[in-house]
mmCIF file of C-alpha atoms and ligand atoms in Angstrom:
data_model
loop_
_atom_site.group_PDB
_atom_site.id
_atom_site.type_symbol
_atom_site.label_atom_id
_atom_site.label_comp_id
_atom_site.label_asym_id
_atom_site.label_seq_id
_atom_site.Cartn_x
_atom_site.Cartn_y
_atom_site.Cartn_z
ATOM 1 C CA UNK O 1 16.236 -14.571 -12.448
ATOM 2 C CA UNK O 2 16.581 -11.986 -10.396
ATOM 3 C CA UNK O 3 13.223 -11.871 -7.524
ATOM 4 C CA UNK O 4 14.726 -8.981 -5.276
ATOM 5 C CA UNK O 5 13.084 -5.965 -4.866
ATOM 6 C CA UNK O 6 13.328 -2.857 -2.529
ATOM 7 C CA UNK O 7 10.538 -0.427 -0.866
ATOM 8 C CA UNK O 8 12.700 2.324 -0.076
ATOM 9 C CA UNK O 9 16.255 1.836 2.340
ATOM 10 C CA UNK O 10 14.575 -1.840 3.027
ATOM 11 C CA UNK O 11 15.749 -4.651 0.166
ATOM 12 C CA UNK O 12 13.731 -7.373 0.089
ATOM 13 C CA UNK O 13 14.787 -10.553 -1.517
ATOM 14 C CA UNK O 14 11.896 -10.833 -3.330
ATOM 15 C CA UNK O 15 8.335 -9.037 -3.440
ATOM 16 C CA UNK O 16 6.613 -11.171 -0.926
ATOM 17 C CA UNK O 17 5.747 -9.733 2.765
ATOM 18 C CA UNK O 18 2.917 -10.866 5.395
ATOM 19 C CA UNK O 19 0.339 -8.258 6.412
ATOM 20 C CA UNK O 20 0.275 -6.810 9.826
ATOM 21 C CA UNK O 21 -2.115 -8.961 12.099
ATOM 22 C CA UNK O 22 -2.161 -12.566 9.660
ATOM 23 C CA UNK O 23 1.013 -14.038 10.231
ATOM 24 C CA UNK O 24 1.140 -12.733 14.784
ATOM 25 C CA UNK O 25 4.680 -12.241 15.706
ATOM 26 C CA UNK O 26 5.872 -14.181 13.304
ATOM 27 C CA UNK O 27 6.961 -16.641 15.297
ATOM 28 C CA UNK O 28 3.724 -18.440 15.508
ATOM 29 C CA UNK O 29 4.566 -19.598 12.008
ATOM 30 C CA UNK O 30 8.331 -20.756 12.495
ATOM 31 C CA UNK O 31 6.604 -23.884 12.976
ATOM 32 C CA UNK O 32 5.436 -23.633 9.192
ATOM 33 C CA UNK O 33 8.049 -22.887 7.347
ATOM 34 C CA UNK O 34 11.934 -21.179 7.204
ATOM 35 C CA UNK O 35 10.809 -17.816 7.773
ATOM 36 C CA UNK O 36 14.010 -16.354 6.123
ATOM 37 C CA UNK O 37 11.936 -17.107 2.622
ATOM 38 C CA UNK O 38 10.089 -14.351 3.092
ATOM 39 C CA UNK O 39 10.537 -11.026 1.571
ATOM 40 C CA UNK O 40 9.417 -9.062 4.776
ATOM 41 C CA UNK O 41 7.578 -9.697 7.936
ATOM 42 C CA UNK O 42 4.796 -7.108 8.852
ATOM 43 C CA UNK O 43 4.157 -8.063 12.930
ATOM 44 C CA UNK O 44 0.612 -7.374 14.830
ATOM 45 C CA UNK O 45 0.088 -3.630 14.805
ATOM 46 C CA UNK O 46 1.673 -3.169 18.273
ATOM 47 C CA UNK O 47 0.929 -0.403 21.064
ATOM 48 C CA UNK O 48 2.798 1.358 23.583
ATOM 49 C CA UNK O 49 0.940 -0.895 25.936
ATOM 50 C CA UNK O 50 -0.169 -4.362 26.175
ATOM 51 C CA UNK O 51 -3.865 -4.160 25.134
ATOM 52 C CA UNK O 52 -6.804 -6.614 24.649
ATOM 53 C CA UNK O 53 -8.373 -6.223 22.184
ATOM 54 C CA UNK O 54 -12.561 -6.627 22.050
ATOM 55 C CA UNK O 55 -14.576 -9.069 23.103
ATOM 56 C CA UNK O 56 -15.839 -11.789 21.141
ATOM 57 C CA UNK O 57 -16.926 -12.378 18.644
ATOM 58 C CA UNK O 58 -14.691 -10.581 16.856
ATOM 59 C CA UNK O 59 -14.213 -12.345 13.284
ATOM 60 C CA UNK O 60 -17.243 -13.586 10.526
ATOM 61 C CA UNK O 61 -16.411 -14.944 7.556
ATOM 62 C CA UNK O 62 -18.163 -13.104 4.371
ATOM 63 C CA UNK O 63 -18.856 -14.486 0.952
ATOM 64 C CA UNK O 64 -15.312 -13.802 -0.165
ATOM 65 C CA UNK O 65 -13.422 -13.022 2.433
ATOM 66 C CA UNK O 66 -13.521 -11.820 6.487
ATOM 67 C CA UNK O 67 -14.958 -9.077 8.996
ATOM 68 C CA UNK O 68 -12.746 -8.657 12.199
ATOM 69 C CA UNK O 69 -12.985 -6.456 14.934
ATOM 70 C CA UNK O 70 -10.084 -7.999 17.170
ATOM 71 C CA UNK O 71 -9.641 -4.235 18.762
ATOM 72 C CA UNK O 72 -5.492 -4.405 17.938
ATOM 73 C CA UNK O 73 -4.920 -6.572 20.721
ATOM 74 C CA UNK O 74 -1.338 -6.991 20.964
ATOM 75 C CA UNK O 75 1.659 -7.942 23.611
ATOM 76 C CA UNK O 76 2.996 -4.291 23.657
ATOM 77 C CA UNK O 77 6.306 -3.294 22.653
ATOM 78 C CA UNK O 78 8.392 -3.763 25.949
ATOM 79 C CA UNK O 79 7.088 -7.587 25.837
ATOM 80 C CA UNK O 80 7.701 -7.506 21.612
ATOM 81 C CA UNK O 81 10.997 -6.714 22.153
ATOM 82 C CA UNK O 82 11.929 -9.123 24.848
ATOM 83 C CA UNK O 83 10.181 -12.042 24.041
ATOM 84 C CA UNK O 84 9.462 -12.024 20.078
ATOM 85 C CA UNK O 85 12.553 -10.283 18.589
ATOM 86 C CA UNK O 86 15.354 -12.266 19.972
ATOM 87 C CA UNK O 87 13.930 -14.883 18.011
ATOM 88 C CA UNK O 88 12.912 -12.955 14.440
ATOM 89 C CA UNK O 89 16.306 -11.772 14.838
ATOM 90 C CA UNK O 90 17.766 -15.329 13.942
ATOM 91 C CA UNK O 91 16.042 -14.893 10.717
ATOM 92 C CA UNK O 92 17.626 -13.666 7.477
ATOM 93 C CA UNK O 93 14.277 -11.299 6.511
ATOM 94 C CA UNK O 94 13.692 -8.038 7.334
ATOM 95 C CA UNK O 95 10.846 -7.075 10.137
ATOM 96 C CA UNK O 96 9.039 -4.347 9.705
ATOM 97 C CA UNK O 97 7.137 -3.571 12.931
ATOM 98 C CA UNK O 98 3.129 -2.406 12.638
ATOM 99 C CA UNK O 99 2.000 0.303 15.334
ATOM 100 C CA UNK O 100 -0.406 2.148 16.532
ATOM 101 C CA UNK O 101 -2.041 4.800 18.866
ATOM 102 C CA UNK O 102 -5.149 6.841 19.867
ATOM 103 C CA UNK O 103 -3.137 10.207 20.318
ATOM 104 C CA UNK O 104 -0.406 11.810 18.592
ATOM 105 C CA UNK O 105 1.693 11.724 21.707
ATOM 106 C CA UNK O 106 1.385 7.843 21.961
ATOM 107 C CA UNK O 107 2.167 7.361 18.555
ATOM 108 C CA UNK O 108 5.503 9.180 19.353
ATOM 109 C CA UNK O 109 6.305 7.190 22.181
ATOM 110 C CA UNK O 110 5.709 4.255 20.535
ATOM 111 C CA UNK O 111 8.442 5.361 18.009
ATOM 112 C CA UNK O 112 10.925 6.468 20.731
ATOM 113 C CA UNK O 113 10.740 3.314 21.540
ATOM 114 C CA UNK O 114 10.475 1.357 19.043
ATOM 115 C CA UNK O 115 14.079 3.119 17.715
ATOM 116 C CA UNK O 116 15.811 1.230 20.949
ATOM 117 C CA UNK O 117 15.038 -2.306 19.491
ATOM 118 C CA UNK O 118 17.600 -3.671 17.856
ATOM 119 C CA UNK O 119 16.825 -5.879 14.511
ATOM 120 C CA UNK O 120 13.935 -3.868 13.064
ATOM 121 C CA UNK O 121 14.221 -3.288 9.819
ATOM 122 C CA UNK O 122 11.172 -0.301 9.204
ATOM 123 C CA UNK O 123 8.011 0.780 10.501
ATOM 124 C CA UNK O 124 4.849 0.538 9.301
ATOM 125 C CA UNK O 125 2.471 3.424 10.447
ATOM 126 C CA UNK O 126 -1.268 1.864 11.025
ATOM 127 C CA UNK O 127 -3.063 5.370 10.546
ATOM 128 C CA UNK O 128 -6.613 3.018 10.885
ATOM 129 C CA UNK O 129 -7.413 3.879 14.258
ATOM 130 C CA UNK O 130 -9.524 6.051 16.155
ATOM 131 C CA UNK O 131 -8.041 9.481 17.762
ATOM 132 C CA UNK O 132 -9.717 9.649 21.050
ATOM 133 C CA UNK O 133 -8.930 13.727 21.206
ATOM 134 C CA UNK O 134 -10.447 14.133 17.517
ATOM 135 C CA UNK O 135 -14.232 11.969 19.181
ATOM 136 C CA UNK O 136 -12.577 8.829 18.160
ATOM 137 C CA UNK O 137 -12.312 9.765 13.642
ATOM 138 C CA UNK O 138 -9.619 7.601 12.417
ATOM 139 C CA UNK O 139 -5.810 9.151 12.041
ATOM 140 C CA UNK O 140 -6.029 7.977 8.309
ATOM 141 C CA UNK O 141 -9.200 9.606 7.075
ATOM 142 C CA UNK O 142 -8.954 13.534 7.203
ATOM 143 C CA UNK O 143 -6.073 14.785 5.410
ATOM 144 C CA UNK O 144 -4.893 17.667 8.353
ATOM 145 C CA UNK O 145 -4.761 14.796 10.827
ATOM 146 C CA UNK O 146 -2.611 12.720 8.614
ATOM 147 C CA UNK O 147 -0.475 15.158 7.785
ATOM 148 C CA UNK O 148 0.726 16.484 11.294
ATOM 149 C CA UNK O 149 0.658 13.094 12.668
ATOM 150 C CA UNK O 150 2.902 11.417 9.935
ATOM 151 C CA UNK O 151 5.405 14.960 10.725
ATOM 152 C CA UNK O 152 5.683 14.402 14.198
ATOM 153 C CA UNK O 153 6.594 10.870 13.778
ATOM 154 C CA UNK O 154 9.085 11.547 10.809
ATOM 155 C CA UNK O 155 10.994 13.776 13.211
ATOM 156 C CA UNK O 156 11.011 10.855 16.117
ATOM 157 C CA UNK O 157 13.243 8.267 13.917
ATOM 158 C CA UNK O 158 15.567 7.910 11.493
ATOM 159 C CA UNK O 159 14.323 3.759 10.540
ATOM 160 C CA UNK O 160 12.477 3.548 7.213
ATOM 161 C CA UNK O 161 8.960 4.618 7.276
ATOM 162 C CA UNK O 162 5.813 2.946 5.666
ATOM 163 C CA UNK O 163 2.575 4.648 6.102
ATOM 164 C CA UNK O 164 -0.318 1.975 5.625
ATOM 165 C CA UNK O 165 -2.934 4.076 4.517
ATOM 166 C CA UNK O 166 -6.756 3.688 5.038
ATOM 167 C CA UNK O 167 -9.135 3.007 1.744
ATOM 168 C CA UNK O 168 -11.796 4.665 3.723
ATOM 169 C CA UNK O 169 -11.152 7.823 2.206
ATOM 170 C CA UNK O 170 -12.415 9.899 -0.983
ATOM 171 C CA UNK O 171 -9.206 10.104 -2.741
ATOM 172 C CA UNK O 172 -6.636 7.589 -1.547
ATOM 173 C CA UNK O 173 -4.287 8.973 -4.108
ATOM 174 C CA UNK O 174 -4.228 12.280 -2.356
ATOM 175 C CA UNK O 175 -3.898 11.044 0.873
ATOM 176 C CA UNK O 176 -0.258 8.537 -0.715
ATOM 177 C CA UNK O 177 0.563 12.342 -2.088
ATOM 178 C CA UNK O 178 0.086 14.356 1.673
ATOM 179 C CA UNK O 179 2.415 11.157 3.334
ATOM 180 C CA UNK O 180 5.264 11.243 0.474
ATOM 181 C CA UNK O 181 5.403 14.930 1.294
ATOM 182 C CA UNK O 182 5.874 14.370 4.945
ATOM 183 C CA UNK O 183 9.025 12.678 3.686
ATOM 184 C CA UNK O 184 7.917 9.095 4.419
ATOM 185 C CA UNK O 185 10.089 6.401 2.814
ATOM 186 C CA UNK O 186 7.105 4.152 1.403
ATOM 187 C CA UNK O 187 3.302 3.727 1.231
ATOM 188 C CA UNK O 188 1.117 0.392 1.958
ATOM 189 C CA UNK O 189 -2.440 -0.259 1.140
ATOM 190 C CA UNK O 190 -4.674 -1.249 1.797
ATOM 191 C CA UNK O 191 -6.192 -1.890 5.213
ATOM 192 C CA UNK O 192 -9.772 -3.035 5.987
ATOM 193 C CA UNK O 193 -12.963 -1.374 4.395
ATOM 194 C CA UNK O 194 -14.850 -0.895 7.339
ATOM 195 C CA UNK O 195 -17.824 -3.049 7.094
ATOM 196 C CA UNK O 196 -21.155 -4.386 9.076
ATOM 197 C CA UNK O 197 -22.907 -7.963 9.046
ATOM 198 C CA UNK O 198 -26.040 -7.899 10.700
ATOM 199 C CA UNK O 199 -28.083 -11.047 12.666
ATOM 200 C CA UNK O 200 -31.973 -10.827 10.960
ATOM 201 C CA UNK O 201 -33.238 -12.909 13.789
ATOM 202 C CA UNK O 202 -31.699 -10.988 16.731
ATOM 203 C CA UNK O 203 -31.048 -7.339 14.928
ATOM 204 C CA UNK O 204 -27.874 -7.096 16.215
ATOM 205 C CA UNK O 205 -24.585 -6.826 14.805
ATOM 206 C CA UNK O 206 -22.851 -10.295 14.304
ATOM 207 C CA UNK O 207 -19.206 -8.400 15.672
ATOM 208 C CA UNK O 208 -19.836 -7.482 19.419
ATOM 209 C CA UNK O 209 -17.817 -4.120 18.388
ATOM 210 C CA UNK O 210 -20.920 -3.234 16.035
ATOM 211 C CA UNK O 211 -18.629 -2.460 13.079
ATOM 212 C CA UNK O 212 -15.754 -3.902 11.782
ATOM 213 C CA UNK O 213 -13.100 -4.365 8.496
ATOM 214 C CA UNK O 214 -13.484 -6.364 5.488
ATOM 215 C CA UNK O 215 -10.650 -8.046 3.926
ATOM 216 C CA UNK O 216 -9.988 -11.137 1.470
ATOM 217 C CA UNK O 217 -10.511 -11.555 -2.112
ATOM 218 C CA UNK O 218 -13.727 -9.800 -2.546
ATOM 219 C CA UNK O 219 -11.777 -6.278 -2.250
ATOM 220 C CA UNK O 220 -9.096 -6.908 -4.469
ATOM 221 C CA UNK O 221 -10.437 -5.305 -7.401
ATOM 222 C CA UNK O 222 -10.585 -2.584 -5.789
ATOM 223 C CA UNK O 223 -7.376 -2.691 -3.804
ATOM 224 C CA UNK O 224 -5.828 -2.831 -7.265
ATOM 225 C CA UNK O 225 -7.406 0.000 -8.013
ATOM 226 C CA UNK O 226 -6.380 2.164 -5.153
ATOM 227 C CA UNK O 227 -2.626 0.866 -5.524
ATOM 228 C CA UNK O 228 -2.246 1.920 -8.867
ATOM 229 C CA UNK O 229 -4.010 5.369 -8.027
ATOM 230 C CA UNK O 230 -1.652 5.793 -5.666
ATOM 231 C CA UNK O 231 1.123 5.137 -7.659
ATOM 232 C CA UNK O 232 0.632 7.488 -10.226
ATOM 233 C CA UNK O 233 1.087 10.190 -7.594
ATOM 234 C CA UNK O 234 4.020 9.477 -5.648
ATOM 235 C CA UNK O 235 7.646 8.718 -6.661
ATOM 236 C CA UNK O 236 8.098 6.580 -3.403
ATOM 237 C CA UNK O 237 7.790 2.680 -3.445
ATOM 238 C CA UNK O 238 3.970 1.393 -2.930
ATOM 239 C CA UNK O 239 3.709 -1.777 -1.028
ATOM 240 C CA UNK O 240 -0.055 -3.454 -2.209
ATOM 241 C CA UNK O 241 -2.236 -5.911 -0.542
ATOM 242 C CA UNK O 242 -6.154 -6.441 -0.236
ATOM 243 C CA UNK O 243 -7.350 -9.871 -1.217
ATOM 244 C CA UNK O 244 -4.045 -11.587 -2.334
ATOM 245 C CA UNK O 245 -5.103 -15.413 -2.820
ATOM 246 C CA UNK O 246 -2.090 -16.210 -5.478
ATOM 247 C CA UNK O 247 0.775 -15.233 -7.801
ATOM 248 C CA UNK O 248 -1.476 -13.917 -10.361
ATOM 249 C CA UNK O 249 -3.194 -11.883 -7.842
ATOM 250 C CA UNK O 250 0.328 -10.853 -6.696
ATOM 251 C CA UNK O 251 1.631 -9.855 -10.084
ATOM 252 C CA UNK O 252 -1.861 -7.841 -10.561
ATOM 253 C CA UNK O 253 -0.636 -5.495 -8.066
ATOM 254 C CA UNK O 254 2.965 -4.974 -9.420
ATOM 255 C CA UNK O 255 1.570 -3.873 -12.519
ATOM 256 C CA UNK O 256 -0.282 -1.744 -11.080
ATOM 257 C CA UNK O 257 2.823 -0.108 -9.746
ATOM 258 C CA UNK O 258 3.460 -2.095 -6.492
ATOM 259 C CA UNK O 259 7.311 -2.968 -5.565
ATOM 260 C CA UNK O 260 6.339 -5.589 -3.243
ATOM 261 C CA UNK O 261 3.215 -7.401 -2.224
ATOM 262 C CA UNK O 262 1.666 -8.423 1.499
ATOM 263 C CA UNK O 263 -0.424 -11.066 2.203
ATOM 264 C CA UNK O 264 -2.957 -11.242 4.888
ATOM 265 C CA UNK O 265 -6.492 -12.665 4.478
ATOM 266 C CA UNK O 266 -5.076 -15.699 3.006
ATOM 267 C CA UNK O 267 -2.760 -16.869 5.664
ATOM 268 C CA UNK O 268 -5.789 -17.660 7.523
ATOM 269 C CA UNK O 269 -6.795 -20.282 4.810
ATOM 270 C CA UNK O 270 -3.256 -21.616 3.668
ATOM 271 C CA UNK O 271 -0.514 -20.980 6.244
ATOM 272 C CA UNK O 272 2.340 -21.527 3.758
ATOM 273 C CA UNK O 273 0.524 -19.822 1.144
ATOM 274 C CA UNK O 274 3.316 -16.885 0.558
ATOM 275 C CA UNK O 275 5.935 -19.022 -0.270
ATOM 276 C CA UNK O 276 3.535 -20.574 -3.098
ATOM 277 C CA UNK O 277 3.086 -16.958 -4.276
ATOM 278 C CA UNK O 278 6.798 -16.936 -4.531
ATOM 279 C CA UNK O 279 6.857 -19.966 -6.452
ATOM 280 C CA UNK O 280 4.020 -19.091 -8.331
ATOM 281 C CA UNK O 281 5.763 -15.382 -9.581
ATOM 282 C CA UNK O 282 9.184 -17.196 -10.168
ATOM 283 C CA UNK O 283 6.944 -19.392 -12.289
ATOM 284 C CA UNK O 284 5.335 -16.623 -14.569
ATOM 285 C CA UNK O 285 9.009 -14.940 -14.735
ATOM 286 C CA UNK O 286 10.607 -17.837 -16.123
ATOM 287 C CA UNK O 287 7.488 -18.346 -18.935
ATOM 288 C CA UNK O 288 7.310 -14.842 -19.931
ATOM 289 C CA UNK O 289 10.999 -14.243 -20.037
ATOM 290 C CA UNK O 290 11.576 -11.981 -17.177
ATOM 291 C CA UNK O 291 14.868 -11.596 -15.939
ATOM 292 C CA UNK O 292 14.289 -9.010 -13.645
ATOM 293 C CA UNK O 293 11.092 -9.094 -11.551
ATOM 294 C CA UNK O 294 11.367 -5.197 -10.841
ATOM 295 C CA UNK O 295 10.202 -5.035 -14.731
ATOM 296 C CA UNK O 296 7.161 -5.948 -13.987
ATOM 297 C CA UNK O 297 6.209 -2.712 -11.523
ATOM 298 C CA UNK O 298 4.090 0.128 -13.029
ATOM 299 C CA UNK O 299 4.117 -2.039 -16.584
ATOM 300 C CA UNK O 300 0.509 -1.879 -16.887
ATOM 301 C CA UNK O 301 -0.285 -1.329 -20.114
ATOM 302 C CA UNK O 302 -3.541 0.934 -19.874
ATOM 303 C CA UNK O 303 -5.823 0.764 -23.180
HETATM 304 C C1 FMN I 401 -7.579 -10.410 11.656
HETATM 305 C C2 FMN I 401 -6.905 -9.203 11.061
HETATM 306 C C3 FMN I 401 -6.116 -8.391 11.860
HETATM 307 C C4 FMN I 401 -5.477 -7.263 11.322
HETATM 308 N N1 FMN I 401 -4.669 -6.483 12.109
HETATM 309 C C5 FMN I 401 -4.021 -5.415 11.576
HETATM 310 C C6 FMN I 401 -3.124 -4.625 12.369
HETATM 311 O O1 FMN I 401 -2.884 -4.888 13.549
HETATM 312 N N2 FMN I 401 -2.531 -3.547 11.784
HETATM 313 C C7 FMN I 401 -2.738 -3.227 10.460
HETATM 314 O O2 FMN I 401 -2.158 -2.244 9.964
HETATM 315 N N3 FMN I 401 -3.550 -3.986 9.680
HETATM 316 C C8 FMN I 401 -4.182 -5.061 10.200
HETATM 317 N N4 FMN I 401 -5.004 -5.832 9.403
HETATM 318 C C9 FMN I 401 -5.166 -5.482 7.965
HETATM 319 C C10 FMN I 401 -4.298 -6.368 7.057
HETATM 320 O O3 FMN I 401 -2.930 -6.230 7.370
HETATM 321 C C11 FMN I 401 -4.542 -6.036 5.567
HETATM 322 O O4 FMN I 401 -4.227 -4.678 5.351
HETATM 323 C C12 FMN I 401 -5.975 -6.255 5.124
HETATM 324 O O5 FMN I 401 -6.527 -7.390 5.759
HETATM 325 C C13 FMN I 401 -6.101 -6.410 3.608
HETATM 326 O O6 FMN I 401 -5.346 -7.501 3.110
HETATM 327 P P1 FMN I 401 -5.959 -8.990 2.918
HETATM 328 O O7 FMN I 401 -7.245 -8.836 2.156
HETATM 329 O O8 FMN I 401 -4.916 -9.764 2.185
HETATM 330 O O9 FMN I 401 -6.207 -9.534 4.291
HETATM 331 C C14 FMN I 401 -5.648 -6.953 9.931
HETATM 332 C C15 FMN I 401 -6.447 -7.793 9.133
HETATM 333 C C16 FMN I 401 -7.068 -8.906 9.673
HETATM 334 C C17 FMN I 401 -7.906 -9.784 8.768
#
């Protein structure tokens, strides 16, 4: 049985990947498991900078899932580079580094570089994040903004390109369509639904940021829905996550045209849970007969 896939220039040897901001560096979890199992490694959505992130509290749990406001806090990608990749790099599985700024110029920077570390396999564009010159709208929301960001960072590298695209939008298939033309090698969703919980007895919001994103199981249905939208209108791989709790859940979002999978909500709960969605998919291959796991991609058969 064959479990490899690719997303782009990037093969993976099979669908599985960790989301951006679950799984750290990576090498908090080296402790967990071989980390080579993986299909791809999506690191803490790193800055330019070292940064810290908000104060607390900064993560609720919901009915079916999480609110977090963490504020990207991250290392930066001077200390990334020294401290965290020497180790990934011992690891057969390709990292794909998440980043992030509040200007178009610091996104560029951050890609200039981020192209002088050696070991990373791609980058992942987190376009969730507020542009301090546009009065703080998130990058991945209006589709000018996305558009001449995602061209002035395709002209800063040659490394395979993911954009991880916002569900906070009207049509997130349009937005997949104004990145592929931008000539981005591959498209992730979703992030966080941006979200409130509120404290009746104080009347103040339970996050100390106010607002924050919602992730874990209860969005899946709809981050199924946005992944196969998405799909339909570009030819470039789609890499699917939003409330991925199992293989089934998994394989929901291959047939809905995914190439590869990322898990994120769920690491919280289980933290060896990805390589029991790769047991669980090698499972449902071998029962149904598949020799090929790329078969299963787009195969959605729609009544
Ligand atoms: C605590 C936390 C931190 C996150 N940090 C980032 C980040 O730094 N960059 C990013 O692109 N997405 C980040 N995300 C979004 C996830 O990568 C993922 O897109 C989202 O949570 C949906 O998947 P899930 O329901 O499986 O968690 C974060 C999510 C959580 C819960």
């Amino acid at each position: 049985m064959d479990l490899r896939t690719d997303i782009g220039k990037i093969l993976l040897k099979n669908p599985v990947m960790v989301a951006s901001g679950t799984f750290g560096y990576g090498v908090e979890f080296e402790g967990f498991f071989d980390l080579g199992l993986l299909g791809g490694i999506s690191v803490k959505g790193l800055h330019l900078n070292k940064r810290q992130g908000n104060a607390p509290q900064r993560i609720m749990e919901t009915p079916c899932g999480m609110l977090n406001a963490i504020g990207l806090q991250g290392i930066g990608i001077e200390a990334f580079s020294r401290e965290k990749m020497p180790v990934l790099r011992k690891y057969d599985v390709p990292i794909i580094v998440n980043f992030w700024g509040t200007s178009t110029e610091e996104y560029e920077k951050a890609v200039e570089k981020l192209n002088d570390v050696e070991g990373i396999a791609g980058l992942e564009v987190n376009v969730s994040c507020p542009n301090i010159k546009e009065g703080g709208m998130t990058f991945g929301t209006d589709p000018k903004v996305l558009s001449q960001l995602i061209r002035s960072i395709r002209k800063k590298t040659a490394l395979p390109l993911m954009v991880k695209l916002s569900p906070n939008v009207t049509s997130v298939g349009e937005m997949g369509h104004i990145v592929e033309s931008e000539g981005v090698d591959s498209i992730s969703l979703i992030n966080t639904f941006a979200a409130m919980m509120i404290d009746v007895e104080t009347r103040k919001p339970v996050l100390s940021n106010g607002v924050g994103g919602l992730s874990g199981p209860g969005i899946r249905p709809i981050a199924v829905k946005m992944v196969w939208e998405v799909a339909q209108r570009v030819k470039i791989p789609v890499i699917g996550m939003g409330g991925i709790m199992n293989a089934r859940d998994a394989l929901e979002f291959m047939i809905a045209g995914a190439s590869a999978v990322q898990i994120g909500t769920a690491n919280f709960v289980n933290p060896r849970i990805s390589l029991e969605v790769i047991e669980g998919i090698k499972d449902y291959c071998l029962n149904h007969e598949i020799e090929d796991v790329k078969s299963l991609i787009g195969s959605l058969k729609m009544p």
